[in-house]
Amino acid sequence: MRSIGVSSALGLAACLFACGGGSSGGSGSRGGGNPASDAGSPQGNDGGQAAPDAGATPDAGAGSDAGTAADAGGGTVSDGGTATDGGPAAGGGAPDAGPDMSACTGFGQSDLPPPVSYTIAYSSAQSEPCEDATADGKGVVAFDHAIAGGTAVDLINPSGAKVGMIQFHSGQVFAQPAGIVANTGSSVQQTVSVAGYDETGAQLDNTAINGSAIYAAAPNGGLFAAGLLAPGESTVAIENDVTMFSSTGALQYGPLTIASQGKILGAGVDLLGRAVVILDGSAKFGAGAISGIWFGPKGEQLTGEFLIIAHFTPGQFTTFDASALAGSGLALRRVDQDGAGNTTSQWLALLPSGSARVEAGPDWLVQRPNTDMKLAKGGRAYAFTPLGGAAVTSCGQQLELLTTDGNSCGKVDFVIDDQPCVTSELAVGLDGTVLQRTPSSRDRNTPPGSAVFSCELRFWPAAMR
């Protein structure tokens, strides 16, 4: 379970198609709220004409067809290729300029800094005692773990010293340029407030807001929410709305009711501060449609509801998330989870910033399934990291760095040992810190035979800066 993140979107939202609401964007930890009603597969009235089929995207896992991308700007999109609407693909480099490999400088196995280890002791009676971690823009690591009655987040400096702690009943943590923002829940609600914290755990600001939502961190600071949120502690929202919080947890805009009441399936924020909501678009575009709406930095609606994918077939548990591209725009992926908790993902398309258009994902993106993508090297490169899963030959993971026009700089290894294992997701923080939670099968029992165990987080400070 991915508990803490920058913009990834599984967590409670992993079951959106199969079991309704939840949260995403940083992938939630121990959400304590009531899930929204069952979303089902995206079906509805055939009251709208779906855009023409533009080529099937690759299967995204869970044995289901990813659907077809539809270009809303008049151009056609072929599978894995480039849009033919006359404009460059979002996030791409200048055409015919030759590859710029300068972002690869200083990337290699020998360039990795020494790893820092941080351990947390827990009782064998605890379920899922240690989750994943992230790092803010200054390299302070937030490591989530269970405590009696709730969740704690240890704040760790790049040298491995604990510098603070945050506690709440349940919630998610999202890295910010300095500090973190969290949505915190109660025993009956997924969200009862959004709060910001500095790098010592001191609260900066707090917004009381009640309900459930999908969350996506803004890469330059802030937290976007799309769902059913109402101001205060007891009011209930009944229509889809969007809300933006600052990096301190203050209310920036919203909640603003949006026109579409299709099930919210995902969200993302790009480097320009523009946010997109991913929806079940079947009411407008026909059964199996996935749609989107863009919003500006002040909450202004930049587009109407537009078609992203026609004839989409979800898996058992399917959601969407979006990663920021260099410059502007987002890369869209589907994330599928089966009943056993195994996760797969597939990159589907590019969403140009603030535009009712969709562009096919380039080969360098769609040919890297089961990965997350984060900006690295000061925004001059992309770091691709693997999802967690079985490692059958040895226990370890690889990170691949690509230039922003898709040229590979190579891979580096993060080896745990030479035995098979089941890994957690390898992650990259905002400052380029690489974070690896060692498998629970490697947790140490000290002293042997006691009820005391310890989990380990390893991280490489600023390795992808």
Short mmCIF file of C-alpha atoms in Angstrom, two decimals, residues 31-438:
data_model
loop_
_atom_site.label_atom_id
_atom_site.label_comp_id
_atom_site.label_asym_id
_atom_site.label_seq_id
_atom_site.Cartn_x
_atom_site.Cartn_y
_atom_site.Cartn_z
CA GLY A 31 -8.06 6.41 5.26
CA GLY A 32 -10.65 6.41 8.00
CA GLY A 33 -13.64 7.76 6.15
CA ASN A 34 -16.75 6.36 4.57
CA PRO A 35 -16.16 5.39 0.95
CA ALA A 36 -18.36 6.96 -1.67
CA SER A 37 -20.97 4.90 -3.42
CA ASP A 38 -20.01 2.17 -5.88
CA ALA A 39 -18.79 3.61 -9.15
CA GLY A 40 -19.16 0.48 -11.23
CA SER A 41 -17.68 0.42 -14.67
CA PRO A 42 -18.14 3.67 -16.54
CA GLN A 43 -21.57 3.33 -18.06
CA GLY A 44 -24.51 5.61 -18.40
CA ASN A 45 -26.83 7.16 -20.90
CA ASP A 46 -25.90 6.99 -24.52
CA GLY A 47 -27.01 10.59 -24.74
CA GLY A 48 -23.73 11.82 -26.20
CA GLN A 49 -21.85 10.81 -29.30
CA ALA A 50 -18.42 9.46 -28.40
CA ALA A 51 -15.47 10.71 -30.36
CA PRO A 52 -14.28 8.34 -33.07
CA ASP A 53 -12.03 5.50 -32.03
CA ALA A 54 -8.44 6.61 -32.39
CA GLY A 55 -6.54 3.40 -31.86
CA ALA A 56 -6.37 1.10 -28.89
CA THR A 57 -3.85 1.80 -26.19
CA PRO A 58 -1.92 -1.16 -24.76
CA ASP A 59 -3.52 -3.34 -22.11
CA ALA A 60 -3.01 -1.68 -18.76
CA GLY A 61 -3.08 -4.67 -16.52
CA ALA A 62 -5.75 -6.66 -14.72
CA GLY A 63 -6.54 -8.30 -18.03
CA SER A 64 -8.53 -5.34 -19.35
CA ASP A 65 -8.39 -3.21 -22.46
CA ALA A 66 -7.13 0.29 -21.77
CA GLY A 67 -9.64 1.80 -24.18
CA THR A 68 -9.01 4.25 -26.97
CA ALA A 69 -7.62 7.75 -26.80
CA ALA A 70 -9.67 10.39 -28.56
CA ASP A 71 -8.15 13.65 -29.76
CA ALA A 72 -10.57 16.47 -28.98
CA GLY A 73 -8.63 18.96 -31.07
CA GLY A 74 -9.47 17.51 -34.45
CA GLY A 75 -6.32 15.43 -34.97
CA THR A 76 -6.10 11.67 -34.87
CA VAL A 77 -4.04 9.74 -32.38
CA SER A 78 -2.43 6.45 -33.29
CA ASP A 79 -1.42 3.88 -30.71
CA GLY A 80 1.85 4.82 -29.06
CA GLY A 81 2.59 7.45 -31.68
CA THR A 82 2.26 11.20 -31.91
CA ALA A 83 -0.72 13.46 -32.45
CA THR A 84 -1.26 14.81 -35.93
CA ASP A 85 -3.00 18.02 -34.94
CA GLY A 86 -0.09 20.19 -35.99
CA GLY A 87 1.41 20.83 -32.57
CA PRO A 88 4.28 19.20 -30.72
CA ALA A 89 3.50 16.59 -28.12
CA ALA A 90 3.22 18.01 -24.60
CA GLY A 91 6.51 17.84 -22.77
CA GLY A 92 8.53 17.00 -25.90
CA GLY A 93 11.80 18.58 -27.00
CA ALA A 94 12.41 20.79 -30.02
CA PRO A 95 12.02 18.84 -33.28
CA ASP A 96 15.17 17.85 -35.17
CA ALA A 97 17.38 19.66 -32.67
CA GLY A 98 19.34 16.53 -31.83
CA PRO A 99 19.27 14.87 -28.43
CA ASP A 100 20.35 16.98 -25.46
CA MET A 101 21.94 14.52 -23.04
CA SER A 102 23.23 17.10 -20.56
CA ALA A 103 20.66 15.96 -17.98
CA CYS A 104 22.50 12.61 -17.84
CA THR A 105 25.64 14.20 -16.39
CA GLY A 106 26.36 12.82 -12.94
CA PHE A 107 23.94 9.92 -13.35
CA GLY A 108 25.46 6.49 -12.79
CA GLN A 109 25.94 3.78 -10.22
CA SER A 110 29.13 5.37 -8.91
CA ASP A 111 27.42 8.76 -8.63
CA LEU A 112 24.91 7.60 -6.01
CA PRO A 113 25.53 9.00 -2.54
CA PRO A 114 25.87 6.52 0.34
CA PRO A 115 22.45 5.29 1.52
CA VAL A 116 21.02 6.47 4.83
CA SER A 117 19.13 3.94 6.96
CA TYR A 118 16.26 4.72 9.32
CA THR A 119 14.43 2.08 11.37
CA ILE A 120 11.19 2.03 13.35
CA ALA A 121 10.42 -0.52 16.06
CA TYR A 122 6.95 -2.04 16.15
CA SER A 123 5.01 -4.84 17.79
CA SER A 124 4.22 -8.00 15.87
CA ALA A 125 0.57 -7.36 16.76
CA GLN A 126 0.47 -4.33 14.46
CA SER A 127 -0.90 -4.73 10.94
CA GLU A 128 0.97 -2.87 8.17
CA PRO A 129 3.16 -1.07 10.71
CA CYS A 130 5.38 0.79 8.24
CA GLU A 131 4.34 2.39 4.98
CA ASP A 132 6.24 4.24 2.26
CA ALA A 133 7.96 7.60 2.37
CA THR A 134 8.54 10.81 0.46
CA ALA A 135 10.88 13.81 0.69
CA ASP A 136 10.13 17.52 0.43
CA GLY A 137 12.00 20.05 -1.66
CA LYS A 138 14.68 20.45 1.02
CA GLY A 139 15.34 16.73 1.43
CA VAL A 140 13.45 16.17 4.69
CA VAL A 141 11.95 12.68 4.57
CA ALA A 142 8.44 11.86 5.82
CA PHE A 143 8.07 8.19 6.84
CA ASP A 144 4.60 6.95 7.74
CA HIS A 145 3.94 4.25 10.36
CA ALA A 146 1.15 3.00 12.61
CA ILE A 147 0.83 3.91 16.25
CA ALA A 148 -1.83 3.11 18.83
CA GLY A 149 -5.00 4.87 17.75
CA GLY A 150 -3.76 6.20 14.44
CA THR A 151 -0.85 7.19 12.26
CA ALA A 152 2.46 8.90 12.87
CA VAL A 153 4.81 10.49 10.36
CA ASP A 154 8.47 10.70 11.35
CA LEU A 155 10.35 13.64 9.81
CA ILE A 156 13.98 12.77 9.10
CA ASN A 157 16.78 15.05 7.92
CA PRO A 158 19.16 14.01 5.12
CA SER A 159 21.65 12.72 7.70
CA GLY A 160 19.10 10.28 9.12
CA ALA A 161 18.23 12.14 12.34
CA LYS A 162 14.61 12.45 13.39
CA VAL A 163 13.71 16.15 13.55
CA GLY A 164 9.98 15.98 14.18
CA MET A 165 6.78 13.93 14.12
CA ILE A 166 3.15 14.43 13.12
CA GLN A 167 0.24 12.37 14.44
CA PHE A 168 -3.36 12.05 13.31
CA HIS A 169 -6.10 9.42 13.22
CA SER A 170 -5.81 8.69 9.50
CA GLY A 171 -4.84 10.49 6.34
CA GLN A 172 -2.31 11.10 3.60
CA VAL A 173 0.86 13.13 3.39
CA PHE A 174 1.99 15.11 0.34
CA ALA A 175 5.48 16.56 -0.06
CA GLN A 176 5.81 20.30 -0.62
CA PRO A 177 8.77 22.52 -1.58
CA ALA A 178 9.23 23.03 2.17
CA GLY A 179 7.36 20.78 4.58
CA ILE A 180 4.26 18.71 3.96
CA VAL A 181 0.49 19.02 3.61
CA ALA A 182 -1.84 16.31 4.90
CA ASN A 183 -5.52 15.57 4.65
CA THR A 184 -6.54 14.15 8.01
CA GLY A 185 -9.55 11.98 8.71
CA SER A 186 -11.61 10.63 11.57
CA SER A 187 -13.21 7.28 12.33
CA VAL A 188 -16.20 8.24 10.18
CA GLN A 189 -14.83 10.58 7.50
CA GLN A 190 -11.96 10.33 5.05
CA THR A 191 -11.28 14.05 5.49
CA VAL A 192 -12.06 16.43 8.34
CA SER A 193 -9.26 18.90 7.70
CA VAL A 194 -6.28 19.78 5.50
CA ALA A 195 -3.22 21.01 7.37
CA GLY A 196 0.28 22.15 6.52
CA TYR A 197 3.40 21.38 8.59
CA ASP A 198 6.94 22.65 8.54
CA GLU A 199 9.97 20.36 8.58
CA THR A 200 9.85 20.00 12.37
CA GLY A 201 6.20 18.98 12.41
CA ALA A 202 4.88 22.34 13.62
CA GLN A 203 1.48 23.10 12.10
CA LEU A 204 1.43 26.10 9.76
CA ASP A 205 -2.25 26.38 8.89
CA ASN A 206 -5.40 24.27 9.03
CA THR A 207 -8.61 24.23 7.00
CA ALA A 208 -11.63 22.44 8.41
CA ILE A 209 -13.31 20.68 5.49
CA ASN A 210 -15.48 17.59 5.57
CA GLY A 211 -16.09 14.70 3.19
CA SER A 212 -14.11 12.63 0.71
CA ALA A 213 -11.96 13.47 -2.29
CA ILE A 214 -9.17 12.46 -4.60
CA TYR A 215 -6.02 14.47 -3.84
CA ALA A 216 -3.16 15.50 -6.11
CA ALA A 217 -0.14 17.51 -4.99
CA ALA A 218 0.85 20.52 -7.08
CA PRO A 219 4.54 20.10 -8.02
CA ASN A 220 5.30 23.75 -7.21
CA GLY A 221 3.36 23.66 -3.95
CA GLY A 222 -0.24 23.17 -2.93
CA LEU A 223 -2.79 20.37 -2.79
CA PHE A 224 -5.72 19.92 -5.18
CA ALA A 225 -8.86 18.02 -4.17
CA ALA A 226 -11.72 16.77 -6.36
CA GLY A 227 -14.68 15.10 -4.72
CA LEU A 228 -17.42 15.79 -2.20
CA LEU A 229 -16.04 18.34 0.26
CA ALA A 230 -17.87 20.94 2.32
CA PRO A 231 -16.42 23.69 4.55
CA GLY A 232 -16.55 23.11 8.27
CA GLU A 233 -16.78 19.93 10.26
CA SER A 234 -20.35 18.70 9.82
CA THR A 235 -21.85 19.90 6.53
CA VAL A 236 -22.16 17.37 3.70
CA ALA A 237 -21.47 18.03 0.01
CA ILE A 238 -23.78 16.31 -2.47
CA GLU A 239 -22.29 17.54 -5.76
CA ASN A 240 -18.81 17.15 -7.26
CA ASP A 241 -16.55 20.04 -6.40
CA VAL A 242 -12.91 21.09 -6.62
CA THR A 243 -10.78 22.75 -3.95
CA MET A 244 -7.20 23.97 -3.82
CA PHE A 245 -5.12 24.36 -0.67
CA SER A 246 -1.82 26.22 -0.37
CA SER A 247 1.44 24.57 0.67
CA THR A 248 0.70 25.68 4.24
CA GLY A 249 -2.75 24.07 4.34
CA ALA A 250 -4.68 27.34 3.89
CA LEU A 251 -7.71 27.42 1.60
CA GLN A 252 -6.72 28.84 -1.79
CA TYR A 253 -10.05 28.42 -3.58
CA GLY A 254 -13.24 26.38 -3.39
CA PRO A 255 -15.08 24.23 -2.89
CA LEU A 256 -16.38 25.06 -6.38
CA THR A 257 -19.17 22.91 -7.81
CA ILE A 258 -18.34 21.48 -11.22
CA ALA A 259 -20.86 20.85 -13.97
CA SER A 260 -20.27 17.14 -14.45
CA GLN A 261 -21.54 14.77 -11.80
CA GLY A 262 -19.87 11.71 -13.28
CA LYS A 263 -17.81 9.66 -10.85
CA ILE A 264 -14.44 11.33 -10.18
CA LEU A 265 -11.70 8.86 -11.09
CA GLY A 266 -8.46 10.82 -10.84
CA ALA A 267 -6.74 14.21 -10.79
CA GLY A 268 -3.42 15.88 -11.50
CA VAL A 269 -1.68 19.27 -11.37
CA ASP A 270 0.98 20.48 -13.79
CA LEU A 271 3.90 22.88 -13.37
CA LEU A 272 1.72 25.85 -14.34
CA GLY A 273 -0.61 25.15 -11.42
CA ARG A 274 -3.41 24.01 -13.74
CA ALA A 275 -5.40 21.02 -12.48
CA VAL A 276 -7.36 18.37 -14.35
CA VAL A 277 -10.18 16.21 -13.03
CA ILE A 278 -10.65 12.77 -14.61
CA LEU A 279 -14.29 11.63 -14.72
CA ASP A 280 -16.62 8.89 -15.82
CA GLY A 281 -17.83 10.67 -18.94
CA SER A 282 -20.49 8.19 -20.01
CA ALA A 283 -23.39 10.58 -19.37
CA LYS A 284 -22.00 13.04 -21.94
CA PHE A 285 -20.07 10.85 -24.37
CA GLY A 286 -21.62 7.38 -24.14
CA ALA A 287 -20.92 4.18 -22.27
CA GLY A 288 -17.27 3.50 -21.48
CA ALA A 289 -16.15 7.12 -21.89
CA ILE A 290 -13.49 8.76 -19.69
CA SER A 291 -13.54 12.56 -19.69
CA GLY A 292 -11.71 15.50 -18.15
CA ILE A 293 -12.09 19.16 -17.13
CA TRP A 294 -9.19 21.60 -16.65
CA PHE A 295 -9.10 24.33 -14.00
CA GLY A 296 -6.75 27.30 -13.70
CA PRO A 297 -4.60 28.35 -10.73
CA LYS A 298 -7.44 30.46 -9.29
CA GLY A 299 -10.16 27.87 -9.84
CA GLU A 300 -11.34 29.21 -13.18
CA GLN A 301 -12.70 26.50 -15.46
CA LEU A 302 -10.45 26.42 -18.51
CA THR A 303 -12.34 23.82 -20.56
CA GLY A 304 -15.69 22.16 -20.74
CA GLU A 305 -15.91 18.43 -20.20
CA PHE A 306 -13.89 16.79 -22.99
CA LEU A 307 -13.41 13.20 -24.08
CA ILE A 308 -10.14 11.53 -23.10
CA ILE A 309 -10.82 7.85 -23.81
CA ALA A 310 -13.70 6.15 -25.63
CA HIS A 311 -14.76 2.55 -25.02
CA PHE A 312 -12.74 2.16 -21.85
CA THR A 313 -12.83 -1.19 -20.07
CA PRO A 314 -11.81 -1.04 -16.40
CA GLY A 315 -10.12 -3.81 -14.48
CA GLN A 316 -11.21 -5.15 -11.12
CA PHE A 317 -10.03 -2.00 -9.33
CA THR A 318 -9.03 0.84 -11.64
CA THR A 319 -8.14 4.48 -11.15
CA PHE A 320 -6.18 7.17 -12.99
CA ASP A 321 -3.38 9.52 -12.05
CA ALA A 322 -1.25 12.06 -13.85
CA SER A 323 2.42 13.05 -13.63
CA ALA A 324 3.73 16.51 -14.45
CA LEU A 325 5.62 16.94 -17.71
CA ALA A 326 8.54 19.30 -18.14
CA GLY A 327 7.23 22.77 -18.94
CA SER A 328 3.51 22.06 -18.77
CA GLY A 329 0.90 19.37 -19.22
CA LEU A 330 0.44 15.93 -17.74
CA ALA A 331 1.10 12.29 -18.60
CA LEU A 332 -1.95 10.14 -17.85
CA ARG A 333 -1.81 6.56 -16.65
CA ARG A 334 -4.29 3.97 -15.44
CA VAL A 335 -3.52 1.99 -12.31
CA ASP A 336 -5.09 -1.43 -11.72
CA GLN A 337 -5.18 -3.54 -8.60
CA ASP A 338 -6.43 -7.09 -8.41
CA GLY A 339 -8.19 -8.74 -5.49
CA ALA A 340 -4.87 -9.96 -4.09
CA GLY A 341 -3.44 -6.44 -3.92
CA ASN A 342 -1.11 -6.75 -6.92
CA THR A 343 -0.73 -3.47 -8.79
CA THR A 344 -0.06 -2.80 -12.47
CA SER A 345 -0.14 0.41 -14.47
CA GLN A 346 -0.04 1.62 -18.06
CA TRP A 347 0.75 5.05 -19.47
CA LEU A 348 -2.03 6.07 -21.85
CA ALA A 349 -1.79 9.61 -23.21
CA LEU A 350 -0.61 13.21 -22.80
CA LEU A 351 -2.92 16.00 -21.66
CA PRO A 352 -1.73 19.41 -22.93
CA SER A 353 -2.10 22.06 -20.23
CA GLY A 354 -5.51 23.71 -20.00
CA SER A 355 -6.61 22.34 -23.36
CA ALA A 356 -9.55 20.13 -24.37
CA ARG A 357 -7.17 17.96 -26.37
CA VAL A 358 -5.53 14.59 -25.91
CA GLU A 359 -2.27 13.48 -27.49
CA ALA A 360 -1.04 9.92 -27.81
CA GLY A 361 1.67 8.94 -25.39
CA PRO A 362 5.08 8.73 -27.09
CA ASP A 363 6.82 5.36 -27.30
CA TRP A 364 9.32 6.25 -24.57
CA LEU A 365 6.37 6.65 -22.19
CA VAL A 366 3.89 3.93 -23.14
CA GLN A 367 6.64 1.31 -23.45
CA ARG A 368 7.39 1.65 -19.71
CA PRO A 369 4.39 0.03 -18.02
CA ASN A 370 4.27 -0.62 -14.28
CA THR A 371 6.27 2.50 -13.48
CA ASP A 372 5.82 5.88 -11.87
CA MET A 373 7.42 8.98 -13.39
CA LYS A 374 8.75 12.03 -11.57
CA LEU A 375 10.60 15.11 -12.73
CA ALA A 376 14.29 14.95 -11.83
CA LYS A 377 17.54 16.83 -12.38
CA GLY A 378 15.89 20.21 -11.84
CA GLY A 379 13.09 19.41 -14.27
CA ARG A 380 15.49 18.47 -17.10
CA ALA A 381 14.80 14.73 -16.90
CA TYR A 382 12.27 12.09 -15.86
CA ALA A 383 12.97 9.40 -13.27
CA PHE A 384 11.06 6.18 -13.90
CA THR A 385 10.68 3.95 -10.85
CA PRO A 386 9.04 0.51 -10.61
CA LEU A 387 5.89 -0.36 -8.78
CA GLY A 388 6.25 -2.82 -5.94
CA GLY A 389 6.01 -6.51 -6.71
CA ALA A 390 7.75 -9.85 -6.77
CA ALA A 391 11.50 -9.82 -7.43
CA VAL A 392 12.22 -13.43 -8.34
CA THR A 393 15.98 -13.54 -8.92
CA SER A 394 17.31 -11.10 -6.34
CA CYS A 395 15.85 -8.47 -4.05
CA GLY A 396 16.35 -5.07 -5.64
CA GLN A 397 15.00 -2.43 -7.99
CA GLN A 398 16.18 -0.20 -10.82
CA LEU A 399 15.62 3.47 -11.55
CA GLU A 400 15.86 4.66 -15.15
CA LEU A 401 16.55 8.29 -16.06
CA LEU A 402 15.34 9.76 -19.34
CA THR A 403 15.85 13.17 -20.87
CA THR A 404 12.64 15.11 -21.39
CA ASP A 405 12.63 14.16 -25.07
CA GLY A 406 12.76 10.47 -24.20
CA ASN A 407 16.41 9.47 -24.51
CA SER A 408 17.54 7.04 -21.84
CA CYS A 409 20.50 7.94 -19.62
CA GLY A 410 20.61 4.36 -18.37
CA LYS A 411 19.65 2.67 -15.11
CA VAL A 412 21.01 2.42 -11.59
CA ASP A 413 20.44 -0.47 -9.18
CA PHE A 414 19.16 -0.34 -5.61
CA VAL A 415 19.99 -3.82 -4.34
CA ILE A 416 18.78 -5.17 -1.00
CA ASP A 417 20.16 -8.72 -1.14
CA ASP A 418 20.52 -11.69 -3.48
CA GLN A 419 17.35 -13.55 -2.44
CA PRO A 420 13.83 -13.29 -3.92
CA CYS A 421 11.41 -10.89 -2.22
CA VAL A 422 8.32 -8.75 -2.67
CA THR A 423 9.32 -5.09 -2.95
CA SER A 424 7.52 -1.88 -2.12
CA GLU A 425 7.43 0.95 -4.65
CA LEU A 426 10.71 2.77 -5.23
CA ALA A 427 10.06 6.52 -4.91
CA VAL A 428 11.69 9.86 -5.76
CA GLY A 429 11.13 12.91 -3.55
CA LEU A 430 10.80 16.51 -4.66
CA ASP A 431 14.51 17.21 -4.09
CA GLY A 432 15.58 14.05 -5.95
CA THR A 433 16.00 11.82 -2.89
CA VAL A 434 15.45 8.16 -3.78
CA LEU A 435 13.50 6.21 -1.14
CA GLN A 436 13.25 2.45 -0.69
CA ARG A 437 11.24 0.72 2.02
CA THR A 438 12.88 -2.68 2.51
#
